[in-house]
Backbone as CSV, one residue per row, in Angstrom:
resi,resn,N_x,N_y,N_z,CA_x,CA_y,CA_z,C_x,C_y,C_z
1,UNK,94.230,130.391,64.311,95.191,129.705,65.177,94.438,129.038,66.329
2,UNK,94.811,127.918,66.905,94.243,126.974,68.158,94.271,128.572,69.123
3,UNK,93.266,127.878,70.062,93.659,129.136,71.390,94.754,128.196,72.260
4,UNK,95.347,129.666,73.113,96.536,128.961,73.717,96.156,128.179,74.811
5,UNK,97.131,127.159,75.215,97.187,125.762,75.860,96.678,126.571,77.082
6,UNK,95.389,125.823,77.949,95.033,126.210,79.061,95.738,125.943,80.373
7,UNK,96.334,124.475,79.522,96.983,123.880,80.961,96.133,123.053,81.621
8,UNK,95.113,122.536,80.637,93.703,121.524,81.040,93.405,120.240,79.920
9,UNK,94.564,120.620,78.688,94.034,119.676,77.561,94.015,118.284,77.842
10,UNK,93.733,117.273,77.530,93.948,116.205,77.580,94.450,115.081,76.361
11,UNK,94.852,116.088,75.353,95.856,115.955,74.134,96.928,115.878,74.482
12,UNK,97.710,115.608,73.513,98.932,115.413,73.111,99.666,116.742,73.193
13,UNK,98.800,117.999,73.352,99.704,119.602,72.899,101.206,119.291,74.145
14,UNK,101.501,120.258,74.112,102.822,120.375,74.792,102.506,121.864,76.241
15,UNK,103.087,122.114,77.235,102.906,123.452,78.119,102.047,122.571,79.446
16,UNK,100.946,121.552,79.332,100.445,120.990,80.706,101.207,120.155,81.079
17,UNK,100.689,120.584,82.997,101.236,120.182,83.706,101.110,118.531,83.998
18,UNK,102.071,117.718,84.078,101.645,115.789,84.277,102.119,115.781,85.882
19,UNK,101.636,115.274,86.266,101.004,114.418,87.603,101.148,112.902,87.715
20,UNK,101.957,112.810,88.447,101.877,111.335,88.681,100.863,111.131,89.752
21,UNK,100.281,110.076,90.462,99.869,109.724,91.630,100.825,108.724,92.207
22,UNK,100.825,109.014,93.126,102.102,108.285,94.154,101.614,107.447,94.536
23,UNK,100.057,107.197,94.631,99.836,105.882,95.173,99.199,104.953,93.855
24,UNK,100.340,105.468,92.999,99.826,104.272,91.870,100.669,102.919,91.719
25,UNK,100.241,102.209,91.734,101.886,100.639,91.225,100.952,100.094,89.574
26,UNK,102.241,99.769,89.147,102.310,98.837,88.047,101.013,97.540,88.743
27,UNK,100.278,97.307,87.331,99.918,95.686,87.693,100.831,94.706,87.883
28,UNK,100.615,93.982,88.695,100.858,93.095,89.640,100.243,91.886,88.560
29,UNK,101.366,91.165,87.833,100.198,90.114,86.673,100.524,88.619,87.623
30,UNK,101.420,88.602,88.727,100.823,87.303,89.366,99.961,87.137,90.817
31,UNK,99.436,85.657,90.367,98.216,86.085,91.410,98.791,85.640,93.204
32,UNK,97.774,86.251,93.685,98.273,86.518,95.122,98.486,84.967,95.556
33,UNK,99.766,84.884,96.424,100.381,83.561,96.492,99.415,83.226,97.917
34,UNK,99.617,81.667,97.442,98.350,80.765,98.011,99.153,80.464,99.655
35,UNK,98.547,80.484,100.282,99.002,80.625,101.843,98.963,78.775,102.947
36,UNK,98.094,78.282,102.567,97.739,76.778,103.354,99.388,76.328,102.873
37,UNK,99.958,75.781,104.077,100.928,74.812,104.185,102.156,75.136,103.911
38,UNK,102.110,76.385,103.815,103.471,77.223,103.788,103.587,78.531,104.361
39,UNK,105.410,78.556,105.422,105.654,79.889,105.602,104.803,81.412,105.261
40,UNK,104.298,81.848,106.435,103.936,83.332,105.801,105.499,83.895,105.456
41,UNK,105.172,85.161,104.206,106.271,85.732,103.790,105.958,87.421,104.081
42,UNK,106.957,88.166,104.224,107.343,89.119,105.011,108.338,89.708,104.403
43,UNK,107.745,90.671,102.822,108.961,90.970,102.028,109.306,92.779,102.948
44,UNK,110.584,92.981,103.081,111.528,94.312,103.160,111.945,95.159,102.439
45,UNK,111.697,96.402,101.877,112.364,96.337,100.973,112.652,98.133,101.380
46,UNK,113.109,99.086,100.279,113.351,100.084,100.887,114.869,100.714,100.073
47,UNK,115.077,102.068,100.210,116.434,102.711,99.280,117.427,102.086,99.633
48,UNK,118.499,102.396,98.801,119.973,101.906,99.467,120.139,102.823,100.701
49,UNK,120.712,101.931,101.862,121.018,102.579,103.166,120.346,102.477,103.840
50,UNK,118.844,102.136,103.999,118.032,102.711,104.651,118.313,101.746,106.033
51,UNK,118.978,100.914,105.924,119.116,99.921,107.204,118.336,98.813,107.325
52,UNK,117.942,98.212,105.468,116.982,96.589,105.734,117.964,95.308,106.186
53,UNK,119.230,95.426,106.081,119.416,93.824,106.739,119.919,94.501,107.639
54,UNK,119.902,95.632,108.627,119.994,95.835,110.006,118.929,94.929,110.651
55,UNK,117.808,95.849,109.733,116.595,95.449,110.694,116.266,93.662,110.303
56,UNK,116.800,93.303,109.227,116.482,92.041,109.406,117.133,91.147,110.710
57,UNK,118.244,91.298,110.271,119.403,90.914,111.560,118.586,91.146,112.959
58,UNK,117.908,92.313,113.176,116.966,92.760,114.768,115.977,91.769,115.101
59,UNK,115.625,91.336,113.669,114.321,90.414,113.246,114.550,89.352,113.903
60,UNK,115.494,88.772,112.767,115.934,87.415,112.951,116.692,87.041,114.592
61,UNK,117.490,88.301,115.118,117.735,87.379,116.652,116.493,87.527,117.767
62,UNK,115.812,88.541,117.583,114.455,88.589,118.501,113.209,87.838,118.105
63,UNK,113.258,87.353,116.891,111.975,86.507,116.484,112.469,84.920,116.542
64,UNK,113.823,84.602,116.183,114.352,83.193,116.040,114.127,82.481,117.082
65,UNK,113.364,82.672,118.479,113.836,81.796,119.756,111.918,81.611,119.688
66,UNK,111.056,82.818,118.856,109.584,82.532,119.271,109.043,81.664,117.586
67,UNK,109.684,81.909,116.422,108.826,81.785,115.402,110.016,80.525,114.902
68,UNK,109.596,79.455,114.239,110.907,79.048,113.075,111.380,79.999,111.662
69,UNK,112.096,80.475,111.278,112.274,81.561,110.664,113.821,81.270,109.985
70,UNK,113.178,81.824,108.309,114.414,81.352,107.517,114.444,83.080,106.891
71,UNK,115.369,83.437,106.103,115.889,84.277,104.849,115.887,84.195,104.130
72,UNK,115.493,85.113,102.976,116.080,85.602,101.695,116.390,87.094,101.314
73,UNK,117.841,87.078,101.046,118.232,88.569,100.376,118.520,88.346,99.159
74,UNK,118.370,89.724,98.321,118.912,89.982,96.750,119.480,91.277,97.514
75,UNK,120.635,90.749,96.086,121.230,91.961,95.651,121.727,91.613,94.114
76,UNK,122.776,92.780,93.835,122.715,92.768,92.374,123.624,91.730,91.579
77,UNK,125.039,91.987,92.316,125.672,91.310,91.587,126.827,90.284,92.805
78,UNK,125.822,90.651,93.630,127.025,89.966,94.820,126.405,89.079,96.179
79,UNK,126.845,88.635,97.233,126.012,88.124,98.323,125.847,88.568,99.643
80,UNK,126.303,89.920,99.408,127.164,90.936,100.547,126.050,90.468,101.848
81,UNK,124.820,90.899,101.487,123.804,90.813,102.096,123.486,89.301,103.053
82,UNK,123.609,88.517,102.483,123.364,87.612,102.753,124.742,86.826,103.933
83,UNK,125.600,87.475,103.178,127.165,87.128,103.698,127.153,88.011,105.270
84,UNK,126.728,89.368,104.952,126.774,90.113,106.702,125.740,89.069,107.681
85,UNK,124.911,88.541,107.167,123.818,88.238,108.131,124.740,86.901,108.685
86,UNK,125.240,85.809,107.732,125.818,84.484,108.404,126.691,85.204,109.206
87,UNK,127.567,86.236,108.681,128.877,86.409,110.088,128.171,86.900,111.588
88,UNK,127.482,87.674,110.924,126.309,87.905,112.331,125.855,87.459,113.097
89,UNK,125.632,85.889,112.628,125.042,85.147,113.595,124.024,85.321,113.903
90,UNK,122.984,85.586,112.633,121.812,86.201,113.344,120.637,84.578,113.534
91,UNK,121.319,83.737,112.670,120.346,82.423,112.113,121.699,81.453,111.954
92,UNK,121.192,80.254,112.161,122.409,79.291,111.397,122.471,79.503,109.678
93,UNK,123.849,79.328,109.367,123.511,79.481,107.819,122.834,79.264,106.813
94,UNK,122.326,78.058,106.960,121.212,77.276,106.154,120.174,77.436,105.887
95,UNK,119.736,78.606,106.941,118.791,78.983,106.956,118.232,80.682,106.251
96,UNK,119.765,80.858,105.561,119.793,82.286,104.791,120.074,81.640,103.111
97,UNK,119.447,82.084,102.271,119.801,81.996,101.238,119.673,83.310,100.319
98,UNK,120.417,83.666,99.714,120.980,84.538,98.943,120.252,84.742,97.089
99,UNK,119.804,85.467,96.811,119.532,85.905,95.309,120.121,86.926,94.331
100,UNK,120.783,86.862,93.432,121.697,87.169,92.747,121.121,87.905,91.405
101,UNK,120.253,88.856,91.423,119.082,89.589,90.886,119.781,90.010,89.458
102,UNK,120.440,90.287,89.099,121.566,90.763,88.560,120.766,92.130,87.240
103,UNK,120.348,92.746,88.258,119.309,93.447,87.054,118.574,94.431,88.229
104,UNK,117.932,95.840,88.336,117.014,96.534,89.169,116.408,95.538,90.052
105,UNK,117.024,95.704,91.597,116.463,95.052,92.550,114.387,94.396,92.290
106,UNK,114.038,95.610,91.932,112.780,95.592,92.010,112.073,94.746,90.949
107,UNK,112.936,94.222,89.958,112.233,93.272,89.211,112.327,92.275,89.167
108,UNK,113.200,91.108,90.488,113.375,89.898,90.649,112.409,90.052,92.146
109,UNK,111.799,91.190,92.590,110.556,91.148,93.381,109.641,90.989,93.473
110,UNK,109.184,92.350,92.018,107.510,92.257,91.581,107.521,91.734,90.261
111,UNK,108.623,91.668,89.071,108.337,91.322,87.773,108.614,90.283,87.853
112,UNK,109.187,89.456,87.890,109.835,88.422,87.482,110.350,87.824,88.669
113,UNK,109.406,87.076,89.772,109.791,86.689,91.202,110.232,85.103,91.211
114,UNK,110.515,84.385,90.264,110.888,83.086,89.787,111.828,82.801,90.678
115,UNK,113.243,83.551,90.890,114.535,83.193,91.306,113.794,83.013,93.272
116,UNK,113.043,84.274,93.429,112.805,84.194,95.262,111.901,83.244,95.425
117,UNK,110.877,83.185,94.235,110.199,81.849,95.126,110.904,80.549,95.171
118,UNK,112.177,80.417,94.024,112.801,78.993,94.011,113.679,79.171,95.146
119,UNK,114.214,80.521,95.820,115.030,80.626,97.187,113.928,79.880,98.209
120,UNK,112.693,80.421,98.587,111.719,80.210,99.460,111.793,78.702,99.253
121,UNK,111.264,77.804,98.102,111.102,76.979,98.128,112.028,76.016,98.436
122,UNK,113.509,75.940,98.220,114.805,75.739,99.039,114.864,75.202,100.527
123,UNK,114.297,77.041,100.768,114.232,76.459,102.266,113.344,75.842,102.870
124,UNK,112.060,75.955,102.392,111.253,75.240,102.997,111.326,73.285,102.428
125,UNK,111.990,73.005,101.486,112.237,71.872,101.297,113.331,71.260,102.490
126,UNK,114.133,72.525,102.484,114.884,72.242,103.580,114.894,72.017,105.141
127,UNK,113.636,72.833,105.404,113.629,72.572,106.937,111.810,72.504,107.084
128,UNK,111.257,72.688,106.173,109.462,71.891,106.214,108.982,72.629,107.359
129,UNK,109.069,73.267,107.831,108.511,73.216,109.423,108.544,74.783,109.418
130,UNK,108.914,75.787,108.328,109.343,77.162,108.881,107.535,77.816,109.063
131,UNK,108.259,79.039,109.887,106.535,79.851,110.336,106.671,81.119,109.679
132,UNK,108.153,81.076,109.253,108.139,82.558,108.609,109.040,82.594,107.542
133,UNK,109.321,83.579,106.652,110.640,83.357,105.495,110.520,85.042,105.482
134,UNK,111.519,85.407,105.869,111.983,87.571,105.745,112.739,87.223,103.782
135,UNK,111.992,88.021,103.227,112.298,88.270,102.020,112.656,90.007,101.935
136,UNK,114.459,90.191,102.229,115.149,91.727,101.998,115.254,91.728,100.485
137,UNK,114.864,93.313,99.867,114.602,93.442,98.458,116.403,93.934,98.773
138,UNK,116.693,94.072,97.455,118.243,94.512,97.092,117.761,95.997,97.204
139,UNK,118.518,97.057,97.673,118.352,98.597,97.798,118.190,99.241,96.262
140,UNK,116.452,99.541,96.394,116.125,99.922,95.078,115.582,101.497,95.747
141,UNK,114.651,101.953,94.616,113.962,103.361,95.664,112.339,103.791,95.715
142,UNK,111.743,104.776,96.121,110.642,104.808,96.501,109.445,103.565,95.535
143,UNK,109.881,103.436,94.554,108.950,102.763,94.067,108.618,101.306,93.707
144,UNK,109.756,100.813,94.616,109.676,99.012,94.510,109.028,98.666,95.581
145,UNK,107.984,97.669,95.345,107.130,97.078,95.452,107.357,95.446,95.697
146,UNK,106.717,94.659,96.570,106.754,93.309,96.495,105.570,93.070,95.820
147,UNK,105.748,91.439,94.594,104.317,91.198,94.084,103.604,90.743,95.126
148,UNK,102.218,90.460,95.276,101.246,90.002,96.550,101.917,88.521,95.574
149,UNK,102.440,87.473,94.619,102.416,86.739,94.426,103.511,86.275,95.181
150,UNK,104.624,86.968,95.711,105.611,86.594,96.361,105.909,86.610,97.954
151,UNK,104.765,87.940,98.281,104.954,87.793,99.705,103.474,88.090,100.409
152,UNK,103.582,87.960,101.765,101.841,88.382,102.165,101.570,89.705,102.550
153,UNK,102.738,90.331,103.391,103.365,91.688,103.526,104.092,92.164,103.163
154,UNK,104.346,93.616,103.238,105.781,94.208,103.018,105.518,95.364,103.936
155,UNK,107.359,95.675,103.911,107.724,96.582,105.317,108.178,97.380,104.173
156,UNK,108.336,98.534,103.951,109.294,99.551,103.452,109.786,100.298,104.284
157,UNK,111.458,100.734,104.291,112.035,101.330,105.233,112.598,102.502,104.313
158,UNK,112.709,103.562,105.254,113.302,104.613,104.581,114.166,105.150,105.860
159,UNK,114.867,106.053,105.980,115.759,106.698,106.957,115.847,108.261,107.003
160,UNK,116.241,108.733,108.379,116.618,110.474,108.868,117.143,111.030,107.804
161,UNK,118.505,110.208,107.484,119.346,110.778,106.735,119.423,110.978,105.169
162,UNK,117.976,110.750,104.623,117.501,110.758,103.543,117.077,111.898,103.404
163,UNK,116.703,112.577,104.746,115.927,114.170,105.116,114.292,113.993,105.153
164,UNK,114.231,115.048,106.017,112.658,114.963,106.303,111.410,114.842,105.445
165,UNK,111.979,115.033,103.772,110.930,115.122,102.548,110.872,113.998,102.329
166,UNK,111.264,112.811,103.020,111.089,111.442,101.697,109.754,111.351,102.502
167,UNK,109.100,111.252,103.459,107.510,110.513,103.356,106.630,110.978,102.365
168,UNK,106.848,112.600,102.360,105.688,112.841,101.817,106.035,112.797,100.226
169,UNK,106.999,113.155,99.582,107.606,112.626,98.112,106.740,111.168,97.874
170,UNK,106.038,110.210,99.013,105.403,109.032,98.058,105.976,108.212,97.265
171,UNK,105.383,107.503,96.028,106.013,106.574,95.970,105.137,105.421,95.961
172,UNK,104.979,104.411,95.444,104.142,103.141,96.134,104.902,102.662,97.247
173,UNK,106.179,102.131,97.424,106.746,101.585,98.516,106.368,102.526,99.674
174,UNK,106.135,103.919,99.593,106.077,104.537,100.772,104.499,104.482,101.150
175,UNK,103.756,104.828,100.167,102.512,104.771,100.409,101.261,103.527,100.626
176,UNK,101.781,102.417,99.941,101.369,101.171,99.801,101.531,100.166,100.637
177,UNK,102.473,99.931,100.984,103.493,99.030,101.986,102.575,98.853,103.345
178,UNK,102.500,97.601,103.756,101.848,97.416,105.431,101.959,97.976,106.202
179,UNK,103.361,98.599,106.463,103.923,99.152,106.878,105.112,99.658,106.810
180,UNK,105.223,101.299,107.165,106.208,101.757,106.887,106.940,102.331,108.210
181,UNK,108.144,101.838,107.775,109.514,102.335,108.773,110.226,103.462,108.874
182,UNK,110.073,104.668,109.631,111.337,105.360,109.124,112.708,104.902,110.708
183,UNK,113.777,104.843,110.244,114.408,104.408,110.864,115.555,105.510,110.808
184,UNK,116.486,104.834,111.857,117.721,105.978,112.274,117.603,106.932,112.858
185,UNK,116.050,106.979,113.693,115.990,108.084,114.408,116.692,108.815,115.243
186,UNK,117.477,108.164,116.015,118.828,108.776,116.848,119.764,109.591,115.856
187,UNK,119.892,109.583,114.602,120.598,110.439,113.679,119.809,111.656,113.269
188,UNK,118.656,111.929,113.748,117.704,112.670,113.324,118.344,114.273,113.842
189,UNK,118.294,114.572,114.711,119.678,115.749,115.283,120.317,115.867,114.201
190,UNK,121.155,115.165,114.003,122.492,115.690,113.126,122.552,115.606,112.234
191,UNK,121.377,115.497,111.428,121.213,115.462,110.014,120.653,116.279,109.202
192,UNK,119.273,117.086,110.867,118.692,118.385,110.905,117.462,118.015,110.319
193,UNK,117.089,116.522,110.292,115.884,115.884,110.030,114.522,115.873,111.113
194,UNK,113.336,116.928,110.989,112.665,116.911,111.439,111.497,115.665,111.904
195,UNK,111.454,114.736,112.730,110.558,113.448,112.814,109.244,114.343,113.122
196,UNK,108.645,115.319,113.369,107.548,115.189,113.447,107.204,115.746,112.216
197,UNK,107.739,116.130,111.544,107.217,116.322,109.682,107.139,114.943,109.388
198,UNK,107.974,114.010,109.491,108.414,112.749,108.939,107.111,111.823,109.575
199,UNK,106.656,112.115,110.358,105.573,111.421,111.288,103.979,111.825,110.581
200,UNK,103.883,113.221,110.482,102.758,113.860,110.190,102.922,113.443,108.737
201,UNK,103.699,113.889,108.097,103.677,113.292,106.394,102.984,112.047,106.405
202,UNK,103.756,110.907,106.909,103.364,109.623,106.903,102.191,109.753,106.765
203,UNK,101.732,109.957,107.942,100.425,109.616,108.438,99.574,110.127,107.181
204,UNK,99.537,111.610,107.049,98.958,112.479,106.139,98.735,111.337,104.421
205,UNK,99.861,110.854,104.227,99.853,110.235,102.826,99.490,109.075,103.130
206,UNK,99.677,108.217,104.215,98.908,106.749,104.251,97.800,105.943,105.186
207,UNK,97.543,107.447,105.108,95.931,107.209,105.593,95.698,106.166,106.746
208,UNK,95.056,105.243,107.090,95.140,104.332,107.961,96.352,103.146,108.439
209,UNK,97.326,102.836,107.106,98.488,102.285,107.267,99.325,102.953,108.208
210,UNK,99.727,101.550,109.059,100.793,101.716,110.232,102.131,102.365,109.625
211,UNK,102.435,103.090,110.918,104.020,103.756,110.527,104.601,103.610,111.581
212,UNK,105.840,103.314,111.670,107.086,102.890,112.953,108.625,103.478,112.882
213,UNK,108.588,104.394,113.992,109.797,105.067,113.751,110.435,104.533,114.992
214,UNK,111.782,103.955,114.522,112.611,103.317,115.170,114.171,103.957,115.224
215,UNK,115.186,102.930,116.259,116.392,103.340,116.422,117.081,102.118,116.639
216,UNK,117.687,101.424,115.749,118.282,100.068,116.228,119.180,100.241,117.162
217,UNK,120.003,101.631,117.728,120.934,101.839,118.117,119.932,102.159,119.915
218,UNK,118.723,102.371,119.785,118.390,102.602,120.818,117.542,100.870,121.230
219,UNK,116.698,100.899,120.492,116.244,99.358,120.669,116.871,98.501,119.323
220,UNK,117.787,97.969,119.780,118.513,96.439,119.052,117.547,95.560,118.186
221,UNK,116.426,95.018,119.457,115.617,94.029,118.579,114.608,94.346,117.739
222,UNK,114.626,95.545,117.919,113.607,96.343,116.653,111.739,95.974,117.330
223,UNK,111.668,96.370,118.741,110.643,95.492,119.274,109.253,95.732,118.533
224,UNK,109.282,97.135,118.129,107.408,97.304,117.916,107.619,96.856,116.746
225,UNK,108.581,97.242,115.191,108.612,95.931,114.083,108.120,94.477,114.477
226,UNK,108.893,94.316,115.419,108.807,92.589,115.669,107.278,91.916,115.963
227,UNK,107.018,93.079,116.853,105.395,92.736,117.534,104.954,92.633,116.328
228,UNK,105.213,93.940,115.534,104.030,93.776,114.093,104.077,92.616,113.146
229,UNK,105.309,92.053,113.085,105.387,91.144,112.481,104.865,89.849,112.586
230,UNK,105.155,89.706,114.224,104.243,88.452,114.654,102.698,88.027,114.347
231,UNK,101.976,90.003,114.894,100.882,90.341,114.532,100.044,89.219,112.878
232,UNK,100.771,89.967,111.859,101.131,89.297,110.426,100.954,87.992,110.257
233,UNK,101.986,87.235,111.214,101.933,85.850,111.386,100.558,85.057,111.985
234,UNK,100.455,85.564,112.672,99.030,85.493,113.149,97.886,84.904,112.475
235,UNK,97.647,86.573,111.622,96.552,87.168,111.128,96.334,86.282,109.847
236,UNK,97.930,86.348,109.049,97.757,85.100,107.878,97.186,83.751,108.345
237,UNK,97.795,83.343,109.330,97.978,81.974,109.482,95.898,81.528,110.166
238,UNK,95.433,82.605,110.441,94.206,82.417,110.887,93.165,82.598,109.758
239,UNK,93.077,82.846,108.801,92.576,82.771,107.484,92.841,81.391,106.632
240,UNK,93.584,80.544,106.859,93.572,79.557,106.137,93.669,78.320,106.914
């Protein structure tokens, strides 16, 4: 008879333990989008709830008076997203356009980004002059990803009320991402969500990548996001 499974094979047997790595992503089969003469992009993305077109909305009225700055949201089967931001007033309308993904948020992001770059390209036909384009993913979960072919950054947001285990649970969006958000901190009390686990995790799993724990309810314009974002704008725009 075989001797029994050690729990080390690297066969096919059955009894070992599988392992994912959290800081693994799918290839990425398009190539990193070309930057001279167009908008830096600034994809969002993050679970359902976590508060991405809050924080876009924070974005868009505290960045709109320093950067020219347009939108794009997906969602699945509707424009909800796109529809809260015009009543909001966060941008004139024209300057939000809407994607209609109709399929896992995360694959009109990283698989198949055709529909957002023809949104992007929209607007920038439309107003030529933008410095920025916020690309919100439709509420997918830890593991959606923007392609580097679609955007130059990404923010992933997660929230309190998710509980104190989502940093370190991983993920590519959590671990990968430029930066990561946890947000809703003022709910952190009453949810019994510890932030300095949520802080130390971070840190612990993403190594030198920035982390930003915020409260839209305490700061509105989402200021240290915003700084970082500008940061971004910057940093792209000085490379090419």
């Amino acid at each position: 008879m075989p001797p029994e499974d050690s729990g080390t094979q690297t066969g096919h047997g059955h009894g070992h333990l599988i392992s994912f790595d959290p800081t693994e992503t799918d290839h990425d089969h398009h190539l990193p989008a070309p930057t001279p003469g167009r908008a830096v992009r600034i994809g969002i993305g993050g679970p359902v709830g976590s508060g991405k077109t809050a924080l876009v909305a924070a974005l868009a009225r505290s960045l709109a008076g320093r950067v020219r700055l347009a939108v794009v949201t997906n969602d699945i089967y509707t424009t909800e997203d796109a529809d809260f931001l015009r009543r909001a007033g966060v941008l004139a309308p024209d300057r939000i356009e809407a994607v209609q993904t109709g399929c896992c948020p995360h694959t009109a992001i990283r698989d198949d980004i055709t529909a957002n770059l023809d949104a992007i390209d929209l607007l920038e036909d439309r107003f030529g002059d933008l410095d920025l384009v916020l690309v919100e993913s439709g509420g997918d979960n830890l593991t959606a990803v923007f392609s580097r072919g679609l955007v130059d950054r990404q923010i992933f947001v997660v929230d309190v009320a998710g509980g104190d285990k989502v940093p370190r649970k991983g993920g590519p969006g959590v671990t990968t991402a430029d930066l990561l958000v946890i947000n809703k901190t003022d709910l952190a009390p009453l949810v019994g969500a510890d932030l300095d686990v949520m802080r130390g995790d971070a840190a612990r799993i993403r190594g030198e990548l920035p982390v930003i724990a915020q409260s839209l309810v305490e700061d509105p314009g989402a200021g240290d996001v915003g700084a970082w974002v500008l940061e971004q704008v910057a940093a792209v725009r000085a490379v090419v």
